Coordinates of C-alpha atoms and ligand atoms in Angstrom, one line a residue:
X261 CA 19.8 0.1 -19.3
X262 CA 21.1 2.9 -17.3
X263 CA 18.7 6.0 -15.8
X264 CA 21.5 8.4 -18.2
X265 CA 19.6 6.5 -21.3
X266 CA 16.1 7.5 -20.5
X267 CA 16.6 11.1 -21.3
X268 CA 16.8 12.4 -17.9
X269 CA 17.8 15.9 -17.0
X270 CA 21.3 16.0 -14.8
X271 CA 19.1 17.7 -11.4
X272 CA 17.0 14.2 -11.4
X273 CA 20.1 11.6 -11.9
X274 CA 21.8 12.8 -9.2
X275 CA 18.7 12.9 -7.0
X276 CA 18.0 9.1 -8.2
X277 CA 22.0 8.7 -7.3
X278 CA 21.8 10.2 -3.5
X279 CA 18.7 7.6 -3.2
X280 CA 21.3 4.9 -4.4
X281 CA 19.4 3.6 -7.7
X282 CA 21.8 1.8 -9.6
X283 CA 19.5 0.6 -12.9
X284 CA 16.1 1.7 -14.0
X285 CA 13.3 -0.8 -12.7
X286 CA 11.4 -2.5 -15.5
X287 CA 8.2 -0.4 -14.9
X288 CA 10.6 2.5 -15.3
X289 CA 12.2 1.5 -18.2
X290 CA 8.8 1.2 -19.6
X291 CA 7.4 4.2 -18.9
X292 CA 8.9 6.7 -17.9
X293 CA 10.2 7.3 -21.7
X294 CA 6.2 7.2 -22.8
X295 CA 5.0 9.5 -20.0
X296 CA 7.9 12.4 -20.7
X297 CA 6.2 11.8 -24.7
X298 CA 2.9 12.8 -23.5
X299 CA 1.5 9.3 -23.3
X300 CA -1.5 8.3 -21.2
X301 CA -0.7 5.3 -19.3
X302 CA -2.3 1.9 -18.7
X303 CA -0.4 0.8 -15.9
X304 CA -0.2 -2.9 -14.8
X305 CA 1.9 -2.9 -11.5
X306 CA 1.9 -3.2 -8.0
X307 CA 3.6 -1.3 -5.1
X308 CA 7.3 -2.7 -4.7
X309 CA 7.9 -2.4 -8.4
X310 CA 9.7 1.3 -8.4
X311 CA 6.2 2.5 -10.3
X312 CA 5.9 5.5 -8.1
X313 CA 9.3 7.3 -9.6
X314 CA 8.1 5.8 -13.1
X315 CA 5.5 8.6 -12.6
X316 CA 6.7 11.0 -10.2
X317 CA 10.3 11.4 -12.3
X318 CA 8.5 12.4 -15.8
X319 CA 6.4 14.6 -14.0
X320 CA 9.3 16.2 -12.0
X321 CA 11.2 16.8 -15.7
X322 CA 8.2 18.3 -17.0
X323 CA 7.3 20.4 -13.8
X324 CA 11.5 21.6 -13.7
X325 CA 11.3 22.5 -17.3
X326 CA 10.8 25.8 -18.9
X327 CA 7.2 27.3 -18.6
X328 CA 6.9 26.3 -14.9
X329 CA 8.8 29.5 -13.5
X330 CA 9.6 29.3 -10.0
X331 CA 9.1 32.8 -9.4
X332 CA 5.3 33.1 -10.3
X333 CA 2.8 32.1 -7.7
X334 CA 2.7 27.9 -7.5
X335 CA -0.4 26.6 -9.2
X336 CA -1.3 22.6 -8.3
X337 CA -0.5 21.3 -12.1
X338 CA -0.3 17.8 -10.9
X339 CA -2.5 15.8 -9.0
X340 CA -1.5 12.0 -7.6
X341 CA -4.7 10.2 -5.7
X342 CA -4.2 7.3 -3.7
X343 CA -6.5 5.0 -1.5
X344 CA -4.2 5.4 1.7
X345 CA -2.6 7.7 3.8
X346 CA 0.5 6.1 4.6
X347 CA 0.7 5.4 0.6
X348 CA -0.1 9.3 -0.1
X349 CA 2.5 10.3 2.8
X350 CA 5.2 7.6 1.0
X351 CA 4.4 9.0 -2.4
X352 CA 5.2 12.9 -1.1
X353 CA 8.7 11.5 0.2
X354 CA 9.5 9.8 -2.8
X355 CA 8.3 12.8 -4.8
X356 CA 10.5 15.1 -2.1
X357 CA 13.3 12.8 -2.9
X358 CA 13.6 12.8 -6.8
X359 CA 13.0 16.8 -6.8
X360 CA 15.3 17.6 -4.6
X361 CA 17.5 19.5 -6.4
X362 CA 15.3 21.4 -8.8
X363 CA 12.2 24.1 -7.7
X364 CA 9.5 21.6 -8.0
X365 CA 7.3 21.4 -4.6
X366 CA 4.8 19.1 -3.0
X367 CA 2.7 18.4 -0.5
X368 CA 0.3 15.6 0.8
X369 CA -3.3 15.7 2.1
X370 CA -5.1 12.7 3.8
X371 CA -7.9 12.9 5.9
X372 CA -8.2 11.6 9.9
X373 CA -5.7 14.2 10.9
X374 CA -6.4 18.7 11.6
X375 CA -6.8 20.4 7.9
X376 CA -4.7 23.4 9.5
X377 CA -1.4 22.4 8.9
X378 CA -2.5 21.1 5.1
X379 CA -4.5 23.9 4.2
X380 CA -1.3 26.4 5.2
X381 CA 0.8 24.5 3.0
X382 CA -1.9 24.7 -0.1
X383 CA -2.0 28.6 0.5
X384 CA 1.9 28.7 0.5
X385 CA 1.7 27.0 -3.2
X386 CA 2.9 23.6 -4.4
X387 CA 2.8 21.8 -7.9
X388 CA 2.3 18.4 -6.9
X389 CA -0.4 17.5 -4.6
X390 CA -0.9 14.0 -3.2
X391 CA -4.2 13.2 -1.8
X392 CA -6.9 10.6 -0.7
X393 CA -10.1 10.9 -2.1
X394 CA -12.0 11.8 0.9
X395 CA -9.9 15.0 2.1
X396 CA -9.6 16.1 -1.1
X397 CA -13.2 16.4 -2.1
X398 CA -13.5 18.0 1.1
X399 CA -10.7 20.9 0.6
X400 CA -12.2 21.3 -2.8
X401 CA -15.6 22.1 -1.5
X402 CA -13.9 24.3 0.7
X403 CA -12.5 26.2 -1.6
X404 CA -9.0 25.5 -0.6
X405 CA -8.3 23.3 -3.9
X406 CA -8.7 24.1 -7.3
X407 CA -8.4 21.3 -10.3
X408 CA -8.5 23.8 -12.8
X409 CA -4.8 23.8 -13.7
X410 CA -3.8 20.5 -13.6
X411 CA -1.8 19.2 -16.6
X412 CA -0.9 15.2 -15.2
X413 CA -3.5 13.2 -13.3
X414 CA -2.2 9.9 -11.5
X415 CA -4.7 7.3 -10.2
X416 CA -2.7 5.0 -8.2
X417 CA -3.7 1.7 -6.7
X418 CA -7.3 1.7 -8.6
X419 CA -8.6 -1.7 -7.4
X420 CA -8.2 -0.5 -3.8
X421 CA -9.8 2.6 -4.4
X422 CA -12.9 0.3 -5.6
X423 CA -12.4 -1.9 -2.5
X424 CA -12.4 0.6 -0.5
X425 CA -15.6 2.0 -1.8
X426 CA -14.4 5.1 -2.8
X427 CA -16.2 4.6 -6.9
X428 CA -18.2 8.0 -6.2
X429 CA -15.2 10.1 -4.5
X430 CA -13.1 8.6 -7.8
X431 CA -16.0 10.1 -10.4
X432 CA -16.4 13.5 -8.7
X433 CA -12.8 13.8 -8.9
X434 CA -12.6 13.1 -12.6
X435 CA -15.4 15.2 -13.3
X436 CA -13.4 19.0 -12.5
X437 CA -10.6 17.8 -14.2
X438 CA -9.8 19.6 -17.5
X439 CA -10.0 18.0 -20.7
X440 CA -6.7 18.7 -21.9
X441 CA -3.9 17.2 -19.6
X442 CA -2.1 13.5 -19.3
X443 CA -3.4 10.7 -17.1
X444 CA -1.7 7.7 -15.9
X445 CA -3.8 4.8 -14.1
X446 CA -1.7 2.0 -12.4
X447 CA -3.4 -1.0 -10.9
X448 CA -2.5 -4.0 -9.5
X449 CA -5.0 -6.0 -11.0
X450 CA -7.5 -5.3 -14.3
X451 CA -10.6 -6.8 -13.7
X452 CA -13.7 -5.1 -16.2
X453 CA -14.9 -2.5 -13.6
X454 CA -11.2 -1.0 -13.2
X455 CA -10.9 -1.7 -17.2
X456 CA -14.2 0.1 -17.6
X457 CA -13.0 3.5 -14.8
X458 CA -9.8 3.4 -16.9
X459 CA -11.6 4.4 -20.3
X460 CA -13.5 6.9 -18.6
X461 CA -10.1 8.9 -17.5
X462 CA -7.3 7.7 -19.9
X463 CA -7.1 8.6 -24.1
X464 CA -5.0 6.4 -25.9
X465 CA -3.2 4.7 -23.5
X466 CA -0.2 3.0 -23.9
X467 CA -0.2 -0.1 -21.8
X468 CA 2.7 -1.1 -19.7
X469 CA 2.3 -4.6 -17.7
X470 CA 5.0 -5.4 -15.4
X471 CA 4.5 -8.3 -12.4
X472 CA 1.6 -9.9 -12.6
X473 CA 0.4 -10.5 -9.7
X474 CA 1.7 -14.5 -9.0
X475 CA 4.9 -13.6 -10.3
X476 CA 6.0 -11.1 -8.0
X477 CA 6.0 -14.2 -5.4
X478 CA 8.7 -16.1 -7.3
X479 CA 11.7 -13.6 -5.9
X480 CA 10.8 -14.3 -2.3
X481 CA 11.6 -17.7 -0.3
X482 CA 8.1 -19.1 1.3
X483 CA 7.6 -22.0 4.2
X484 CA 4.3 -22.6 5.8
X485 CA 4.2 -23.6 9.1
X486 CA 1.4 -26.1 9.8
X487 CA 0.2 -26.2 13.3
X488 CA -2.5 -26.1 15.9
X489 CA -5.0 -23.4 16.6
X490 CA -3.7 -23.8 20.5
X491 CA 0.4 -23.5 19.0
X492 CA -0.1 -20.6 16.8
X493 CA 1.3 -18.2 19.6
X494 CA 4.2 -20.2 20.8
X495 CA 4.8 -20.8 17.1
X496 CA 5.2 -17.2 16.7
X497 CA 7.5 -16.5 19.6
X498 CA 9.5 -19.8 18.1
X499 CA 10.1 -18.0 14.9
X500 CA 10.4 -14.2 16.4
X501 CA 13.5 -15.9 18.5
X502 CA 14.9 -18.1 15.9
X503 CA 15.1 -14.6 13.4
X504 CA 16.7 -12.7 16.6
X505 CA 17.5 -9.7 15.3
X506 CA 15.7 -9.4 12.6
X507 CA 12.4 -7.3 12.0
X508 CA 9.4 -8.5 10.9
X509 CA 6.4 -7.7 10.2
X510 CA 3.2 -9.6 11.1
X511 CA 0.3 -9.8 9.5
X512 CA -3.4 -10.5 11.3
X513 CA -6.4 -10.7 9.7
X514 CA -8.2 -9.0 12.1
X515 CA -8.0 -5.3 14.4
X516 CA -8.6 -7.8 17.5
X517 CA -6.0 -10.6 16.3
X518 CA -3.0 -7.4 16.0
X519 CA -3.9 -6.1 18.9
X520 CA -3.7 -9.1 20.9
X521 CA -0.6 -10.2 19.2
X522 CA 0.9 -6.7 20.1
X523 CA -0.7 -8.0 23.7
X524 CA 1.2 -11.1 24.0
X525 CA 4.6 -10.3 22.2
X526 CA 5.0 -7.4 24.9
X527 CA 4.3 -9.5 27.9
X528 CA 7.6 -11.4 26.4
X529 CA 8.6 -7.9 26.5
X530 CA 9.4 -8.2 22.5
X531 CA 9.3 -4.2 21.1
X532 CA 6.4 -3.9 18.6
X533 CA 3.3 -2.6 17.7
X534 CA 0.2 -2.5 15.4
X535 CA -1.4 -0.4 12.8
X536 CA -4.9 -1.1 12.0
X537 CA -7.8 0.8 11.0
X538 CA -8.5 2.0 14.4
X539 CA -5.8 3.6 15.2
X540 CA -6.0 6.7 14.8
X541 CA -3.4 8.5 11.9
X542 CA -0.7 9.4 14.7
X543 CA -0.3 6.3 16.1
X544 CA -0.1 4.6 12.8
X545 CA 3.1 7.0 11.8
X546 CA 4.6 7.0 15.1
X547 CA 4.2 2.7 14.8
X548 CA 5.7 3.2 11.2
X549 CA 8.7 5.7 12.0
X550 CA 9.6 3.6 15.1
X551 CA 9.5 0.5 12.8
X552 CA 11.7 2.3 10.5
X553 CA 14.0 3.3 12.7
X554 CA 14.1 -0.3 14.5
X555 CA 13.4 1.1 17.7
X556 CA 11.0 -1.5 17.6
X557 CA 11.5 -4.8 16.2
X558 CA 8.0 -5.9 14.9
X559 CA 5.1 -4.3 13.3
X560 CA 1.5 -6.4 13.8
X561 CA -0.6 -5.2 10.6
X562 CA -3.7 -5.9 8.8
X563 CA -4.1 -5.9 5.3
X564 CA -5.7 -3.1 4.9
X565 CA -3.4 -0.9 6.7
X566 CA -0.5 -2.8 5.4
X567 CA -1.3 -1.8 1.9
X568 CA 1.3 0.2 0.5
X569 CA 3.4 0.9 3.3
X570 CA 7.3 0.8 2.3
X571 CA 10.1 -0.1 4.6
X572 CA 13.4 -0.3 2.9
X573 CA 14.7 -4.4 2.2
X574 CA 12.3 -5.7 5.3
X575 CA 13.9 -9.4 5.1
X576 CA 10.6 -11.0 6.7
X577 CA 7.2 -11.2 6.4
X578 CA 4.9 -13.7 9.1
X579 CA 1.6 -14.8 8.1
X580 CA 0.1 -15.2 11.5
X581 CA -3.2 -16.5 10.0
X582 CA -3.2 -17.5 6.1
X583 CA -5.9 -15.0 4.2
X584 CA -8.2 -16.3 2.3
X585 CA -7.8 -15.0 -0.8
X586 CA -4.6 -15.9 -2.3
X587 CA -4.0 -12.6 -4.2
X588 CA -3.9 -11.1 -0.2
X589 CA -1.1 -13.2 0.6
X590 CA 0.7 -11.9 -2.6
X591 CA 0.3 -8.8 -1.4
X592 CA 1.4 -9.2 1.9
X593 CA 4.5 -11.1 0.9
X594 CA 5.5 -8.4 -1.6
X595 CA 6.4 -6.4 1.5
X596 CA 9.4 -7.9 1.5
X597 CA 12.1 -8.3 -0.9
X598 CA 11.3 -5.4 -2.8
X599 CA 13.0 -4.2 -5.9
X600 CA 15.2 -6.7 -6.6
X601 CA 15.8 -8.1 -2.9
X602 CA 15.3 -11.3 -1.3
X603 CA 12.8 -11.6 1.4
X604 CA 11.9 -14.4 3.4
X605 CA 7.4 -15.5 4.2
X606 CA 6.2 -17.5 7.3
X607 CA 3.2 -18.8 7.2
X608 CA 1.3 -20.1 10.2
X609 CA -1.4 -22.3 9.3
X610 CA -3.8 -24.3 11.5
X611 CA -6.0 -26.9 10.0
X612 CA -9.1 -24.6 9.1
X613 CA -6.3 -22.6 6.7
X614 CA -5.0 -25.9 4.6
X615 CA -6.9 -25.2 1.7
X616 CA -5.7 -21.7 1.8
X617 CA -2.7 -22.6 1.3
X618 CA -3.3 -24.7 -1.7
X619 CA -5.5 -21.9 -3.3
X620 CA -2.3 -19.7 -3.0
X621 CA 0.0 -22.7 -4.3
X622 CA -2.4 -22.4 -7.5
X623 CA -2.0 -18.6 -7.8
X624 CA 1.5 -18.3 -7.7
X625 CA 1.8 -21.9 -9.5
X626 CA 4.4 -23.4 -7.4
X627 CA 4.5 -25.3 -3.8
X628 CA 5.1 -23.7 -0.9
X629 CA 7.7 -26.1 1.2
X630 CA 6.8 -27.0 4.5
X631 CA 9.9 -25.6 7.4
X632 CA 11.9 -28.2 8.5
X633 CA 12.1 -26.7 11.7
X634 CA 8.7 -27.2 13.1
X635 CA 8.3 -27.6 16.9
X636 CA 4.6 -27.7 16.7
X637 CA 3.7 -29.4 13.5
X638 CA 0.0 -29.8 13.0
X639 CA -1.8 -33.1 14.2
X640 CA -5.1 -34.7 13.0
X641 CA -6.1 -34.1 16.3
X642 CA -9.9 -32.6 15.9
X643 CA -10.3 -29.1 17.7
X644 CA -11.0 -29.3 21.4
X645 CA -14.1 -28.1 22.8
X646 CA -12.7 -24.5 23.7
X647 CA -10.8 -24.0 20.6
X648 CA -14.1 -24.7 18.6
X649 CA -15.7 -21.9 20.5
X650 CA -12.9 -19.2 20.1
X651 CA -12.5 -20.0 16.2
X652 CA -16.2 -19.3 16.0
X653 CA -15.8 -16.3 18.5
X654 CA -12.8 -15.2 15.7
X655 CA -15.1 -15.8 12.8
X656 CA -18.1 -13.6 14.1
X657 CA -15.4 -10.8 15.2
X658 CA -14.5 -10.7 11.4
X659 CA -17.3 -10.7 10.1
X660 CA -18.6 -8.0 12.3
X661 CA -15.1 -6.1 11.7
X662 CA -16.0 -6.2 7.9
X663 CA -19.3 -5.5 8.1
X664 CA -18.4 -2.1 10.0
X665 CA -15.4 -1.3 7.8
X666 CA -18.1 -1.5 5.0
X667 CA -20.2 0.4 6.6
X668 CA -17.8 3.4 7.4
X669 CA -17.2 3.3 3.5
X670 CA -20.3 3.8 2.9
X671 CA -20.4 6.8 5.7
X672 CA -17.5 8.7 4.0
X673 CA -19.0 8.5 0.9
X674 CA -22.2 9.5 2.2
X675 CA -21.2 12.3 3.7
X676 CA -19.2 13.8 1.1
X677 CA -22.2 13.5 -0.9
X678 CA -23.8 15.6 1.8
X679 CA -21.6 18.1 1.4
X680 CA -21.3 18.5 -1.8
X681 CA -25.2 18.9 -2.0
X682 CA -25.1 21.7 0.4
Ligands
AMP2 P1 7.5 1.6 -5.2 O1 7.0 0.4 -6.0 O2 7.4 2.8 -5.9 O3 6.7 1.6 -3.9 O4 9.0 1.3 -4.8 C1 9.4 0.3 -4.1 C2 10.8 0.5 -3.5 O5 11.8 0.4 -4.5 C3 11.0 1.8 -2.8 O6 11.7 1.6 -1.6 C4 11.9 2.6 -3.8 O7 12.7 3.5 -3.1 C5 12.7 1.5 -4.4 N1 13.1 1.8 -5.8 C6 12.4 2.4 -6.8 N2 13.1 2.5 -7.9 C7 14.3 1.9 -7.7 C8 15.5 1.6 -8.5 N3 15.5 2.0 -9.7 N4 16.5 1.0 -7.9 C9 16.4 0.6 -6.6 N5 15.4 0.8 -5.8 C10 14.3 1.4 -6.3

């Protein structure tokens, strides 16, 4: 199927040709052909698929059409929410990018960053409006943002929204919404209490299901690494030569664990960085737009702050440390070979990790081969004394990182609640 067959008008094709789309991704195929009906959407997909031009393009071709007149003053008819900054900031180029050559404008509020610069852009008028919950709830109560007019409602990424504790922003939101308008819902996963926030926003949806989760592991290559707690880091600088001059991105499972990667990779004077949750929102898209320009070669990332992000074919993806829940490491391996490319995934695993990497190999129902290039493979040796005493250190720091990044949740929600009270 060719992007000609889905009833596009001529301003989007080309746009879709200067970004070099050959072929319609499945997701697209699906639905962009229900959404320019008027269909609600039940979407089933997870970044990496193309899903964010199977809703920004229908909403472009509606927004271009007649009855949207350029000359009047802008109203925001179309609102996108998304869990994460660098998401909402991805989703506003992407949206940029299809509508270039038509009248239809954007523009992207997150919160951690001076409302000056987004409110200015609100006054100056946009259609499209790309938001996290937090910010927008805020600009709403300040009056800068109005729901009244919008005709398409997206909720992208709905399971992180509820694991990033942002339920309450979600139902405010939905509640100044008007009745009449169209509403798409993508998720990555459907357990009952995104099933259940799904029926509360969508009306008849059509469903469309593309990539279940396991599957979108099958496309990329995957070796593990066992090893040592004491040979993880010279494991890492093993594979960062043997890829020479590739880039990578890392994955840590904890703030401390990037940073100090970051720390040792530099003292081999290796060009990277992190992003992590406490950084602040400049230093993560500085980190990003170096990454993306390759003026440095690797990113260090968590999960959390990996979510979403989008770097055009990154070839590799390094577990540093093997998550433990197996629907993570899907995650973090779908950073690579996206949309139709083939990446390459590294684990490092020391003994504590083994039967993570078995819980994985039951997810994505297939084994993941061991590299045959292993210069520290992993011995029954028991933990020394010291390495005991730093994986416990580790385990506390986590739990103490989680049990704060649960409470800031809580905080934002909290607060906005104050807010809107006052
Ligand atoms: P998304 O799932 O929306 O984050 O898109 C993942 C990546 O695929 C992005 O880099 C898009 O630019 C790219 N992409 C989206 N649709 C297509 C397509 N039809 N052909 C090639 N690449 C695409």
């Amino acid at each position: 199927m060719q992007f000609e067959d889905l009833g596009l008008i001529p301003p989007i094709l080309r746009a879709l040709k200067d970004q070099n789309y050959k072929s319609p991704t499945t997701i697209q195929q699906k639905s962009i052909p229900l959404i320019l009906s008027g269909e609600d959407i039940l979407g089933n997909a997870q970044t990496g698929t193309g899903k964010t031009a199977a809703f920004a393009v229908p909403i472009i071709q509606h927004l271009a059409g007649e009855g949207h007149n350029p000359q009047g003053k802008r109203t925001i008819s179309s609102l996108v929410v998304t869990p994460t900054r660098e998401l909402a900031i991805q989703i506003g180029e992407s949206f940029t990018a299809y509508a270039r050559h038509t009248h239809v404008k954007n523009t992207v509020i997150f919160g951690g960053v001076s409302q000056g610069s987004q409110t200015q852009a609100l006054k100056r008028g946009v259609d499209v409006l790309i938001a996290t919950p937090g910010r927008l709830l805020d600009l709403m109560d300040q009056g800068y943002i109005s729901l009244r007019d919008i005709e398409y409602f997206v909720l992208d990424e709905a399971d992180r929204m509820l694991d990033m504790g942002f339920i309450h922003d979600i139902k405010k939101i939905i509640a100044e919404l008007p009745r009449k308008r169209q509403s798409l819902f993508f998720s990555a996963t459907m357990p009952k209490n995104i099933l259940d926030l799904s029926h509360q926003i969508l009306r008849n949806p059509k469903k469309v299901a593309v990539n279940p989760v396991a599957s979108t592991a099958e496309k990329i290559k995957q070796y593990v690494y066992p090893t040592n707690k004491s040979s993880k880091k010279e494991l890492l600088f093993f594979i960062l030569k043997k890829l020479d001059p590739e880039q990578i991105l890392v994955f840590s499972r904890s703030k401390h664990g990037a940073d100090r990667i970051v720390r040792d990779l530099r003292k081999k004077r290796i060009d990277c960085a992190a992003i992590h949750g406490d950084k602040s929102q400049n230093q993560r898209q500085k980190a990003l737009k170096q990454f993306k320009s390759g003026e440095i070669r690797v990113l260090v990332a968590t999960d959390i702050a990996a979510r979403g992000i989008d770097i055009d074919k990154l070839g590799y993806v390094v577990n540093y440390d093997v998550p433990n829940e197996p629907e993570t490491y899907v995650h973090r391996i779908g950073r690579c070979g996206r949309a139709g490319e083939t990446g390459i995934a590294l684990s490092i695993c020391e003994p504590e990790e083994n039967a993570y990497i078995r819980d994985i190999e039951k997810l994505i129902n297939k084994k993941i081969q061991h590299a045959d290039d292993n210069p520290f493979p992993q011995t029954d040796k028991p933990m020394s004394a010291a390495e005991k005493k730093e994986f416990q250190k580790e385990k506390n720091r986590r739990r103490q990182e989680s049990f704060a990044n649960r409470k800031k949740n809580r905080g934002s929600q909290n607060s906005n609640f104050r807010r809107k009270r006052r």
